[in-house]
PDB file of C-alpha atoms and ligand atoms in Angstrom:
ATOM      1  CA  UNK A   1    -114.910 100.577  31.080  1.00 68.00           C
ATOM      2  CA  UNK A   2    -117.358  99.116  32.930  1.00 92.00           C
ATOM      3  CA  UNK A   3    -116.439  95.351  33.647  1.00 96.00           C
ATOM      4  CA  UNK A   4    -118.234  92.725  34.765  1.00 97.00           C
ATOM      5  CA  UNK A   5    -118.222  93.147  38.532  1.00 97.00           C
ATOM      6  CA  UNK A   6    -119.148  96.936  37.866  1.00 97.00           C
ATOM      7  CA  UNK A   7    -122.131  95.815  35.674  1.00 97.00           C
ATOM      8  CA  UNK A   8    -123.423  93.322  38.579  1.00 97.00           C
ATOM      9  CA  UNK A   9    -123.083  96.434  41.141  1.00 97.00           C
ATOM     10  CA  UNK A  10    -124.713  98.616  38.332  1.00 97.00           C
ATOM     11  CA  UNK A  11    -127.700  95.956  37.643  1.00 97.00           C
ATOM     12  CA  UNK A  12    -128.378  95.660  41.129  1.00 97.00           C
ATOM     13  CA  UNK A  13    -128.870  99.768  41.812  1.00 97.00           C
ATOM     14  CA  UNK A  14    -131.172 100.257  38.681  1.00 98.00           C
ATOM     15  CA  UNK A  15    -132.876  97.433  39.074  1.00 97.00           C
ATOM     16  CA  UNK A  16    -134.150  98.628  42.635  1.00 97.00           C
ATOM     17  CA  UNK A  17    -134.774 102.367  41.504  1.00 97.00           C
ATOM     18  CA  UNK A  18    -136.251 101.662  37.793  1.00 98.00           C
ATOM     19  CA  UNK A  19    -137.725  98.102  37.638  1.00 97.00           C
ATOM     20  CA  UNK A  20    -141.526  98.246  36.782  1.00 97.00           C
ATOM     21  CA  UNK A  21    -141.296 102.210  36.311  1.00 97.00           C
ATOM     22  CA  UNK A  22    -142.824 103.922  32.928  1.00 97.00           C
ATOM     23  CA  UNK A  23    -140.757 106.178  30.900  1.00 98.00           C
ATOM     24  CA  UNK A  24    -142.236 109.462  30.916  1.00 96.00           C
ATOM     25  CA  UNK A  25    -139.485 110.849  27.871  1.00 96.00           C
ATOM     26  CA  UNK A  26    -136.810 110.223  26.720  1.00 96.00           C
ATOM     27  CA  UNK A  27    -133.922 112.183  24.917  1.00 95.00           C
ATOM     28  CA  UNK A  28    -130.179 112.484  23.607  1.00 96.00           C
ATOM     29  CA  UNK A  29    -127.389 115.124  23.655  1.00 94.00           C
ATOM     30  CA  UNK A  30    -125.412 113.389  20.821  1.00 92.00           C
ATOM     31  CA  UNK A  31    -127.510 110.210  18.799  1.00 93.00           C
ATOM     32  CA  UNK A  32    -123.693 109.160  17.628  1.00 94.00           C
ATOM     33  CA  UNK A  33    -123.806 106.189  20.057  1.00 96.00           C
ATOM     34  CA  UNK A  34    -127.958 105.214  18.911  1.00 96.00           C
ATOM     35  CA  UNK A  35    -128.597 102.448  16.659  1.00 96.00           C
ATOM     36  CA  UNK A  36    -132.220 102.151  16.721  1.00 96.00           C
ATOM     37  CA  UNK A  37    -133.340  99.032  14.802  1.00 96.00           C
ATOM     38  CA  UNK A  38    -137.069  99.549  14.544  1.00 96.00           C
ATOM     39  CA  UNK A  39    -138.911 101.900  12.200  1.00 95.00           C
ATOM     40  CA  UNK A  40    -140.731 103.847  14.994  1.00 93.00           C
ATOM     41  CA  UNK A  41    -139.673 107.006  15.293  1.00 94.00           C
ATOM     42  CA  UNK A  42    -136.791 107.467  18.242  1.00 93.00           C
ATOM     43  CA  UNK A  43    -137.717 108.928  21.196  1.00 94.00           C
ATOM     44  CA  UNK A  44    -141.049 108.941  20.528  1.00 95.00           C
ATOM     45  CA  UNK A  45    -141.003 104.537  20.514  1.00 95.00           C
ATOM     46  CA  UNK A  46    -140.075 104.701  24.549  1.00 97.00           C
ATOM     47  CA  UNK A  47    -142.303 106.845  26.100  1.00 97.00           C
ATOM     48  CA  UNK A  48    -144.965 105.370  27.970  1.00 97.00           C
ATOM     49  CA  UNK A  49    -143.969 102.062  28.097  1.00 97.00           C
ATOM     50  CA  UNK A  50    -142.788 100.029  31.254  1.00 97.00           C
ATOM     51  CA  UNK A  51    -139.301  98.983  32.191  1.00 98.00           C
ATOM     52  CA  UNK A  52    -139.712  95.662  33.196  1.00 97.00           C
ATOM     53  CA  UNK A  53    -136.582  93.738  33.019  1.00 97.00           C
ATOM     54  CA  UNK A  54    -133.045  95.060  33.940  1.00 98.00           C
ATOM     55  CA  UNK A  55    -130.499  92.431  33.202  1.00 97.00           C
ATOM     56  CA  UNK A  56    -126.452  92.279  32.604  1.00 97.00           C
ATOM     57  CA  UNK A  57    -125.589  89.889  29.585  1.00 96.00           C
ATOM     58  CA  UNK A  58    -122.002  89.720  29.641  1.00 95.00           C
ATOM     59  CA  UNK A  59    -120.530  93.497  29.164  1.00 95.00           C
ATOM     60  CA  UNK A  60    -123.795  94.384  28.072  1.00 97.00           C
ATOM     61  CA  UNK A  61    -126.993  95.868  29.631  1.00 98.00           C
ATOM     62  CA  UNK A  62    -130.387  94.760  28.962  1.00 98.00           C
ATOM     63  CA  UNK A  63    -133.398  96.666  29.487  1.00 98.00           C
ATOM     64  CA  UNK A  64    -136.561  95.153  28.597  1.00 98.00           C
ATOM     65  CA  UNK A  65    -139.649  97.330  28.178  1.00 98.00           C
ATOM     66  CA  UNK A  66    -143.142  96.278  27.645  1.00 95.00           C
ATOM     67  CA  UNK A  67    -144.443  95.153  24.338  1.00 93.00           C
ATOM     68  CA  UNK A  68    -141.357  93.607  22.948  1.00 95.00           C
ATOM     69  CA  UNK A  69    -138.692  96.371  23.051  1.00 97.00           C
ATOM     70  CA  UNK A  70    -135.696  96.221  24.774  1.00 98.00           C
ATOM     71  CA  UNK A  71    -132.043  98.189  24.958  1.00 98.00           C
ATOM     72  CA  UNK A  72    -128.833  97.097  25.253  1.00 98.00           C
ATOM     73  CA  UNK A  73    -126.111  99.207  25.534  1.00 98.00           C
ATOM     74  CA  UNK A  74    -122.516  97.698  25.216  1.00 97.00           C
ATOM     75  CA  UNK A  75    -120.482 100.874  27.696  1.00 95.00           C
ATOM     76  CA  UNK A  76    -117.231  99.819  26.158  1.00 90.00           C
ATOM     77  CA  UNK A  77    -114.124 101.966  27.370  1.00 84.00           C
ATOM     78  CA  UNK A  78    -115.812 105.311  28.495  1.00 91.00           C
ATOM     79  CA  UNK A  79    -119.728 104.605  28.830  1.00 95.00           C
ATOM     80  CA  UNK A  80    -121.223 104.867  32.383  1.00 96.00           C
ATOM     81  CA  UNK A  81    -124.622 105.113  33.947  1.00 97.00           C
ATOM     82  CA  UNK A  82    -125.787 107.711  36.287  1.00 97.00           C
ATOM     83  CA  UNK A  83    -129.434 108.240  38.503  1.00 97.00           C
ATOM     84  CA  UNK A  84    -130.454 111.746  38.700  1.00 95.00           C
ATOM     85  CA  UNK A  85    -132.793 112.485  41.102  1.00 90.00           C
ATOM     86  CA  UNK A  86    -136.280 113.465  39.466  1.00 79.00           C
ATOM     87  CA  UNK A  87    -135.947 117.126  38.282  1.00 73.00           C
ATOM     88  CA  UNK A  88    -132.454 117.640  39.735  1.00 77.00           C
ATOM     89  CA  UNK A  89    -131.760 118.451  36.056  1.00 71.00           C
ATOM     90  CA  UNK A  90    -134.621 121.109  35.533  1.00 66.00           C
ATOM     91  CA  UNK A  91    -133.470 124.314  34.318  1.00 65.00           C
ATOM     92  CA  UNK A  92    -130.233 122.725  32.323  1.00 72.00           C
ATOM     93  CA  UNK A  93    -130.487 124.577  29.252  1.00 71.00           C
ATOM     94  CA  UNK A  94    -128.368 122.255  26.900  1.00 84.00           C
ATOM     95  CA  UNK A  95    -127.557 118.443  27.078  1.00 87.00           C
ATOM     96  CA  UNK A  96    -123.887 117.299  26.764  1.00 91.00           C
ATOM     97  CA  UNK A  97    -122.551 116.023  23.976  1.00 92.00           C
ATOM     98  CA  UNK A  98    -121.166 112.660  26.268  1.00 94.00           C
ATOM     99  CA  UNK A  99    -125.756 112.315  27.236  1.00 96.00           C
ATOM    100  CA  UNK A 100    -126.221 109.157  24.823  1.00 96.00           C
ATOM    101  CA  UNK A 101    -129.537 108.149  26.292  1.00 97.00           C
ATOM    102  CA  UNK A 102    -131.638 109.568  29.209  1.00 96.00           C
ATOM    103  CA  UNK A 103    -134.751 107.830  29.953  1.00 97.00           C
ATOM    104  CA  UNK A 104    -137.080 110.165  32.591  1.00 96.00           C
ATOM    105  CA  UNK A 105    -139.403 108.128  34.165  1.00 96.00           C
ATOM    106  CA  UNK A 106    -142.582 108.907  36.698  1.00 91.00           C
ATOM    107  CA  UNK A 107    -141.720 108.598  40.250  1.00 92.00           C
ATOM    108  CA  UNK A 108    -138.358 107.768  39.798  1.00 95.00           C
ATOM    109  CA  UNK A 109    -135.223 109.221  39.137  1.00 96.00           C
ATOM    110  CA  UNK A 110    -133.702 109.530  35.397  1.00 97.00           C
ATOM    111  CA  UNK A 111    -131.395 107.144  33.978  1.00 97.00           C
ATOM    112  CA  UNK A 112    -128.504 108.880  32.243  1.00 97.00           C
ATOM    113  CA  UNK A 113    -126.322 106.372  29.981  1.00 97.00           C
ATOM    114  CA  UNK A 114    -123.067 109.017  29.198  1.00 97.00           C
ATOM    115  CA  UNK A 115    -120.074 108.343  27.195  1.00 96.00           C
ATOM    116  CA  UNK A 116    -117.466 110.746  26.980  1.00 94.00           C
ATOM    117  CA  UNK A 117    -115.435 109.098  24.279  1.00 93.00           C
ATOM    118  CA  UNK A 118    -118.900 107.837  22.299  1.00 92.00           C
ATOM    119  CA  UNK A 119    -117.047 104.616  21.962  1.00 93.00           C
ATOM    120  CA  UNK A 120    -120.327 102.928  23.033  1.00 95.00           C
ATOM    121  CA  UNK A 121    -123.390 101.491  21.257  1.00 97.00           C
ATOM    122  CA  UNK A 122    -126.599 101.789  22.454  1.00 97.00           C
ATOM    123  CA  UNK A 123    -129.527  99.577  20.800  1.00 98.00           C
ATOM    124  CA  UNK A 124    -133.479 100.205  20.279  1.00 97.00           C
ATOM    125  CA  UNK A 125    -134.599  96.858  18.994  1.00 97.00           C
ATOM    126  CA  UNK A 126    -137.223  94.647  19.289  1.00 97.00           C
ATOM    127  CA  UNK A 127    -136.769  91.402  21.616  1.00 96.00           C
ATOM    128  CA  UNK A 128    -136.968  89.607  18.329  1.00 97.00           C
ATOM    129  CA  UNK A 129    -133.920  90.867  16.697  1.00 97.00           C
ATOM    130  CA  UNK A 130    -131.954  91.736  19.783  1.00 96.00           C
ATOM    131  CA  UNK A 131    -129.579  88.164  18.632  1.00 96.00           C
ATOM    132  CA  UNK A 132    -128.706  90.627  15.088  1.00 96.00           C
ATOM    133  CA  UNK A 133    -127.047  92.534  17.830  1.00 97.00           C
ATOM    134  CA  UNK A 134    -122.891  92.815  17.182  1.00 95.00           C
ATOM    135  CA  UNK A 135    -121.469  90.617  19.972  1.00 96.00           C
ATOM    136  CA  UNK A 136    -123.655  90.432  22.042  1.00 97.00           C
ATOM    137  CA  UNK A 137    -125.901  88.116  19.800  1.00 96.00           C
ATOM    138  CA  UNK A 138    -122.703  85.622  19.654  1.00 96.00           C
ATOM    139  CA  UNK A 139    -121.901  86.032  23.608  1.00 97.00           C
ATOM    140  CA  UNK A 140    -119.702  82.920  24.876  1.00 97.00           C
ATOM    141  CA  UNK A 141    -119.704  81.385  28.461  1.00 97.00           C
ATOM    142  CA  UNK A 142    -121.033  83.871  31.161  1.00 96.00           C
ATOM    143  CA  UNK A 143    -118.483  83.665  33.769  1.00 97.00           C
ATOM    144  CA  UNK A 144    -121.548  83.925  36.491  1.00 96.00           C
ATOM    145  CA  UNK A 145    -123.649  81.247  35.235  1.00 96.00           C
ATOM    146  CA  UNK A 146    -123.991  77.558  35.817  1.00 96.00           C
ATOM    147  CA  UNK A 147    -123.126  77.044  32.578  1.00 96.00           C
ATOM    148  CA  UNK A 148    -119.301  78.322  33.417  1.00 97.00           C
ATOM    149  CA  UNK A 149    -118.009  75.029  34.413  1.00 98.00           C
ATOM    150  CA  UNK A 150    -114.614  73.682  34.482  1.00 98.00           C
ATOM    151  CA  UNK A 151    -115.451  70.877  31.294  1.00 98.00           C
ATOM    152  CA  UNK A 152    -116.945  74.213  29.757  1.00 97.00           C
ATOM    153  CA  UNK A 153    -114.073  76.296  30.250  1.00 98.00           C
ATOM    154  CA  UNK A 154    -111.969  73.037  29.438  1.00 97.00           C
ATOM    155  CA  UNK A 155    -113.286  72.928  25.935  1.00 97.00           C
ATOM    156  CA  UNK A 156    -113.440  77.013  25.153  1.00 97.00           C
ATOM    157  CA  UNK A 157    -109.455  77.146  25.621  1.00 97.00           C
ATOM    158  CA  UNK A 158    -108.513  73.655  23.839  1.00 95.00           C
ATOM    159  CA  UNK A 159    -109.812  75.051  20.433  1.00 91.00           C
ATOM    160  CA  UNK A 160    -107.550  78.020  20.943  1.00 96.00           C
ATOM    161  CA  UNK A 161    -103.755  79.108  19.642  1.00 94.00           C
ATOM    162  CA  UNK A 162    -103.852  82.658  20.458  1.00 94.00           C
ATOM    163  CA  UNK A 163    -102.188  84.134  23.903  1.00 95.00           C
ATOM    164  CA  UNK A 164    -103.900  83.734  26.692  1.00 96.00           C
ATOM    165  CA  UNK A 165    -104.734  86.955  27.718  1.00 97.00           C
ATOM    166  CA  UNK A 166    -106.628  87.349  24.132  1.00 96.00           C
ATOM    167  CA  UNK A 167    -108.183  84.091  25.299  1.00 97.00           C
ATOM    168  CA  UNK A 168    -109.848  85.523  28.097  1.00 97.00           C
ATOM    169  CA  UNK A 169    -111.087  88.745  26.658  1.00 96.00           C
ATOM    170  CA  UNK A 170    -112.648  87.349  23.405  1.00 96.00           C
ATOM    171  CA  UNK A 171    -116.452  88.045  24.582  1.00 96.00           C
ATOM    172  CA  UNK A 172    -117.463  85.169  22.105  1.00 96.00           C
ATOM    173  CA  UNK A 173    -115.295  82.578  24.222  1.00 97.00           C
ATOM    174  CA  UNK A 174    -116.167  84.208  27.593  1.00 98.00           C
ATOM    175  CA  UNK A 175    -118.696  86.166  28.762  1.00 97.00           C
ATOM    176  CA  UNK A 176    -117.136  88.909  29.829  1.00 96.00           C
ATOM    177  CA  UNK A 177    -113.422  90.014  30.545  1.00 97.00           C
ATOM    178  CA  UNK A 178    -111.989  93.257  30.080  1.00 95.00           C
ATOM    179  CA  UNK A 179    -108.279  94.361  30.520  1.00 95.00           C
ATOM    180  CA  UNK A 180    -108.832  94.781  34.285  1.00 97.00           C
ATOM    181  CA  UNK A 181    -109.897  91.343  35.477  1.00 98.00           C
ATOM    182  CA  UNK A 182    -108.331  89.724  32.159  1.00 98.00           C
ATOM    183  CA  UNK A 183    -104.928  90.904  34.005  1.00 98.00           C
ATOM    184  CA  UNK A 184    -106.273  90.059  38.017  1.00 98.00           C
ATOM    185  CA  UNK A 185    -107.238  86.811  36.521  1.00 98.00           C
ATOM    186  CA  UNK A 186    -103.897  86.246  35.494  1.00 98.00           C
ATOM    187  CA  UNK A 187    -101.864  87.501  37.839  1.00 98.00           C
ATOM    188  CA  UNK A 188    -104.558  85.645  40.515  1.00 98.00           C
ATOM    189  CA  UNK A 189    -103.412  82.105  37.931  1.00 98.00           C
ATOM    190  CA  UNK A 190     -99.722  83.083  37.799  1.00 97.00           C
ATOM    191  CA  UNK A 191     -99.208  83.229  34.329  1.00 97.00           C
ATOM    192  CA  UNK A 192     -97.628  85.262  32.448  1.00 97.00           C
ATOM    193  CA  UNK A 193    -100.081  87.274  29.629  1.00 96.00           C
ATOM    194  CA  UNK A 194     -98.513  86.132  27.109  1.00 95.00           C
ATOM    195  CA  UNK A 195     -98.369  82.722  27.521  1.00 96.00           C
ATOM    196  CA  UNK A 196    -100.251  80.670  24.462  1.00 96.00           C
ATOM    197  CA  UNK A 197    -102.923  78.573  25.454  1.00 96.00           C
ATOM    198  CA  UNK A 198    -101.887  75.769  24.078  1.00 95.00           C
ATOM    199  CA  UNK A 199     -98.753  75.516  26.531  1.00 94.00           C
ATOM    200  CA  UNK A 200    -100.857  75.290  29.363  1.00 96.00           C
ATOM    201  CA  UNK A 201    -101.245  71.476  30.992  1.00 94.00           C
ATOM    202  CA  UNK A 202    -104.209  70.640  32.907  1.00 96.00           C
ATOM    203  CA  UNK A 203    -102.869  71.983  35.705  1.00 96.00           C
ATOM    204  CA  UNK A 204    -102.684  75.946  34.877  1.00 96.00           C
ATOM    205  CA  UNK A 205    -106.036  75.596  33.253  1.00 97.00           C
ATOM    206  CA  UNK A 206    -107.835  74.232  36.252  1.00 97.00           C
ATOM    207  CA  UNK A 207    -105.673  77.409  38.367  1.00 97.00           C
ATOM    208  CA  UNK A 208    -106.807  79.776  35.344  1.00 98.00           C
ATOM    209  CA  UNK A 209    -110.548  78.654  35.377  1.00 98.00           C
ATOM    210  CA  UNK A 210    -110.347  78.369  39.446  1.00 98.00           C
ATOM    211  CA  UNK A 211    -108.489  82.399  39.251  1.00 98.00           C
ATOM    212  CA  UNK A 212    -111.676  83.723  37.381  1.00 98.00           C
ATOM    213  CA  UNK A 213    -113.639  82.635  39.517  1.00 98.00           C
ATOM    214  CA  UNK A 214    -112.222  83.782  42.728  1.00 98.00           C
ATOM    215  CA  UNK A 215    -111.123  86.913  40.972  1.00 98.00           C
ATOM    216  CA  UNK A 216    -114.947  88.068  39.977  1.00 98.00           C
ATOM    217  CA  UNK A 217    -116.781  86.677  43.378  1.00 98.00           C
ATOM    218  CA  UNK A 218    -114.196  88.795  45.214  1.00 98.00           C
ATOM    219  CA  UNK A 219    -114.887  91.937  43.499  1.00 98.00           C
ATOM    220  CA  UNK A 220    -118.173  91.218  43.222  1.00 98.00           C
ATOM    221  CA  UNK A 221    -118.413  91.311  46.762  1.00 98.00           C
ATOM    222  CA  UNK A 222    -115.678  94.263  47.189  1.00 98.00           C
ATOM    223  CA  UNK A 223    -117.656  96.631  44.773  1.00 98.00           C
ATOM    224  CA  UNK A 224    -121.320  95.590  45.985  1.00 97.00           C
ATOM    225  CA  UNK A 225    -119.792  96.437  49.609  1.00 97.00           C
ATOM    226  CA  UNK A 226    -118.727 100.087  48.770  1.00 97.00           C
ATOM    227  CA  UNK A 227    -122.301 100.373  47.346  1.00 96.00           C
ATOM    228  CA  UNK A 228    -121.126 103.536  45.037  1.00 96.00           C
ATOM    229  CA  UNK A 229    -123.710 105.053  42.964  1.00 96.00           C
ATOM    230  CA  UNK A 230    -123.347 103.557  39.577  1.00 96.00           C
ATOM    231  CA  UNK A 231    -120.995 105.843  37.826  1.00 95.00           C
ATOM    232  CA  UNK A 232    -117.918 105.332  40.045  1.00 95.00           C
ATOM    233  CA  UNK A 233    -115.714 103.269  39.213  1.00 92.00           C
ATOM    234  CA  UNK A 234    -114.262 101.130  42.044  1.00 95.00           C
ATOM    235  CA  UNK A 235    -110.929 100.021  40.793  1.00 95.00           C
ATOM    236  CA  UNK A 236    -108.193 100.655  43.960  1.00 96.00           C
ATOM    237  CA  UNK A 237    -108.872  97.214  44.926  1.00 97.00           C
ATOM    238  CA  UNK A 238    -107.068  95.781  42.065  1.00 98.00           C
ATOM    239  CA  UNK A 239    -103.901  94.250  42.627  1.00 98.00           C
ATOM    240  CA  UNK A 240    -101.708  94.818  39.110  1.00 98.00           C
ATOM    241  CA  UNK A 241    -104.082  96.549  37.194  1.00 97.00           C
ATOM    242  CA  UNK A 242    -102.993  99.624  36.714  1.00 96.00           C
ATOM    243  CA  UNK A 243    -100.319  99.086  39.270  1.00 97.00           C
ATOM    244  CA  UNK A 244     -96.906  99.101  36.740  1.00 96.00           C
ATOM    245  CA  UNK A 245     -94.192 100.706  38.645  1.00 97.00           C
ATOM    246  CA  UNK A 246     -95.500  99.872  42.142  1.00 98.00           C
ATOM    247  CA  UNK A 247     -94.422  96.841  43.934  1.00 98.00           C
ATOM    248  CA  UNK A 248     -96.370  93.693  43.980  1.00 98.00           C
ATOM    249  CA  UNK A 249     -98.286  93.018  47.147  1.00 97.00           C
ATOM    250  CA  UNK A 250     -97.118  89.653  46.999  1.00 97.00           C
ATOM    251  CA  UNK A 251     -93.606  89.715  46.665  1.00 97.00           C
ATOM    252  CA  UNK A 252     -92.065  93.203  45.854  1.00 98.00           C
ATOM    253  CA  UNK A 253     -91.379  92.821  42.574  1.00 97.00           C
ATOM    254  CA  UNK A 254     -91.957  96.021  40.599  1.00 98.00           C
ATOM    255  CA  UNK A 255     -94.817  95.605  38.533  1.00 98.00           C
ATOM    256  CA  UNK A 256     -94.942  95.567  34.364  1.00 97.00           C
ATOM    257  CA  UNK A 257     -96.644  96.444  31.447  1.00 96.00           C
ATOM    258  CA  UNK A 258     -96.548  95.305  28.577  1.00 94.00           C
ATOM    259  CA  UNK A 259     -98.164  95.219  25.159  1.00 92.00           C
ATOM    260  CA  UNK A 260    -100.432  92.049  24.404  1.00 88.00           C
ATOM    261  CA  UNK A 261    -102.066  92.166  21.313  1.00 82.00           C
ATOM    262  CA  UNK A 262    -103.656  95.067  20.965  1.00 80.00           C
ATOM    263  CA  UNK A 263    -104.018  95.789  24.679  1.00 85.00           C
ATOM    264  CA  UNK A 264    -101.327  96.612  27.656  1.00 93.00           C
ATOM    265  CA  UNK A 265    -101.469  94.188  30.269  1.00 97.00           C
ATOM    266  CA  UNK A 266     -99.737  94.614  33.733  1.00 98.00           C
ATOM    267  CA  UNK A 267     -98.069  91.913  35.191  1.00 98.00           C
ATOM    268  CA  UNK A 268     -95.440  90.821  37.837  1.00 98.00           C
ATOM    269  CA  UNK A 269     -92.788  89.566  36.477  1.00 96.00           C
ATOM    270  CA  UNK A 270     -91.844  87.369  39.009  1.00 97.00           C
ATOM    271  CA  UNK A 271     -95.395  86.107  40.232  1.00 97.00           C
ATOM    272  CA  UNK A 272     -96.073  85.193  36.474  1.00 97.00           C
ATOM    273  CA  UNK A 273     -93.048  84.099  35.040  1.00 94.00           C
ATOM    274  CA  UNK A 274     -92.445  83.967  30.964  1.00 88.00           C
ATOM    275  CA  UNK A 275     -91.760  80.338  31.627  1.00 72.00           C
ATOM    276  CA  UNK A 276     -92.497  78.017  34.423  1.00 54.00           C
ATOM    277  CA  UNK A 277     -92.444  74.418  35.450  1.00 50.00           C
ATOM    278  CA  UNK A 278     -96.286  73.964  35.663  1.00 48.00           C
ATOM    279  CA  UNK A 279     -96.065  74.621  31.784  1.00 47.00           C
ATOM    280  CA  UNK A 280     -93.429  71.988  30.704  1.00 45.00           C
ATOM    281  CA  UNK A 281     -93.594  68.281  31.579  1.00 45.00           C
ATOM    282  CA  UNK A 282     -89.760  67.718  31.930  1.00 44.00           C
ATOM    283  CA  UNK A 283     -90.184  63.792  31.972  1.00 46.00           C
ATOM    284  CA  UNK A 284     -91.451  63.409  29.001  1.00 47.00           C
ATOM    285  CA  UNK A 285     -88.533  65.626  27.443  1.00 47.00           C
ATOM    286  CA  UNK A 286     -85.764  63.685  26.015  1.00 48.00           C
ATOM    287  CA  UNK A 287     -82.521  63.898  28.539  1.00 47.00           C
ATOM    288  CA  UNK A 288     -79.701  65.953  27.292  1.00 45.00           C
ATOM    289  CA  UNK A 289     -76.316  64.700  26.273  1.00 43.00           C
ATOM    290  CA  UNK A 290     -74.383  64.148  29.616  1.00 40.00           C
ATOM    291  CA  UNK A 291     -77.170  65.587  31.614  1.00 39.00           C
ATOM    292  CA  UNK A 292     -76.141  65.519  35.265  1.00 39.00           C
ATOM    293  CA  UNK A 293     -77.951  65.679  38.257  1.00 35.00           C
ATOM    294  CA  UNK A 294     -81.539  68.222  38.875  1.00 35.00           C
ATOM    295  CA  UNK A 295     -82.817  70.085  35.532  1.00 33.00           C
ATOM    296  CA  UNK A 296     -84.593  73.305  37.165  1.00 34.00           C
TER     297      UNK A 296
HETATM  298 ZN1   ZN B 301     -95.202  89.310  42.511  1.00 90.16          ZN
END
């Protein structure tokens, strides 16, 4: 899927070919991934108006188009966006099944949204209703925004008794993780994924909210550097994700995964321990019966 760093890479490239471009048609090889919330009749509602606005929210993309319309497509596991140069395409007989939305447009190229696995939504709605959207509408911190600050992040995590990888990818705490960065993050924090958050002291939430951080800037920077056309995914960066069986590049350990709720993360073992000091205040446990010398 598409994660967050993708998405600002993505944003970036369609906002420079499409922004302030009028959709000349528009059309779908399988409308199994459309929700169109207005009453106008789909694709006839697009063409002709403006895109005006292209804008990541979270995992989602928002396109605004003149007079009050917008779409917002949430990519989920498979869903990807691709530019096709302006009649590149001619003389195709037959869409794909995977084309959820193309949008041509005059003097630009076409916008292909594709989803093999049709896992993804893509919504028609007026700017009005675009809150009645699933998620999105109830969207928690963005993790690029000013409003992502340590108090912020601080209060999210207190309310919460779930593990702390779930933590992090629960789109109406946090604005958005995925299982890619959700493991980086951790493995950036050292701590283990399935650590509950309320075992963490101050100390691993300041190193948690400092990891996501550093974690998304860097392949922000890393992805926007490799300047891929939107559809590839740059992952090889990635330092556990997808990793398990390969040695950490910190210190050798042989990578794991494991299953976290309903998700796999990968971990190392040994750079996220299950337990750890920065977790337990030993002073303020009670001393063991004839407890001698160092407790580790
Ligand atoms: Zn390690």
């Amino acid at each position: 899927m598409p994660e967050l760093p993708d998405l600002v890479h993505v944003e970036e490239v369609l906002r420079g070919a499409l922004a302030g471009k009028t959709i000349s048609a528009a059309r779908t090889g399988d409308p199994t991934v459309l929700r169109i919330m207005v009453r106008e009749p789909f694709p006839a509602l697009l063409v002709g108006r403006r895109l005006s606005t292209i804008e990541r929210r979270g995992h989602f993309m928002r396109f605004g188009l003149d007079q009050g319309l917008v779409i917002v497509v949430n990519a989920m596991l498979a869903g990807r966006y691709k530019l096709i140069a302006a009649g590149a395409e001619a003389g195709k007989k037959k869409d794909p099944r995977a084309l959820g939305l193309a949008l041509v447009f005059e003097g630009a190229p076409e916008l292909q949204y594709l989803d093999e696995k049709r896992m993804g939504k893509v919504y028609v709605a007026r700017a009005e209703d675009e809150r009645q959207i699933p998620v999105y509408g109830q969207l928690g911190l963005d993790l690029t925004s000013p409003a992502f600050t340590r108090a912020a992040f601080g209060a999210a995590i207190a309310r919460r008794r779930d593990q702390v990888r779930a933590f992090l990818m629960d789109k109406r705490a946090l604005a958005s993780l995925g299982n890619a960065y959700a493991d980086e993050v951790l493995f950036a924090a050292g701590i283990h994924p399935k650590t509950f958050c309320y075992k963490l002291d101050a100390a691993a939430v300041d190193a948690l909210y400092a990891a996501i951080g550093r974690v998304l800037a860097e392949a922000i920077a890393e992805i926007r550097g490799r300047n891929e056309p939107p559809e590839v995914k740059v992952r090889d960066f990635l330092k556990v994700r997808g990793r398990d069986g390969r040695p950490c590049l910190v210190c050798g350990t042989t990578i794991r995964a494991v299953r976290v709720g309903d998700g796999d993360a990968c971990f190392c073992p040994r750079c996220q321990p299950e337990t750890r000091k920065l977790f337990v205040t030993w002073s303020k446990l009670p001393p063991s019966p004839g407890a001698k010398g160092v407790q580790k």
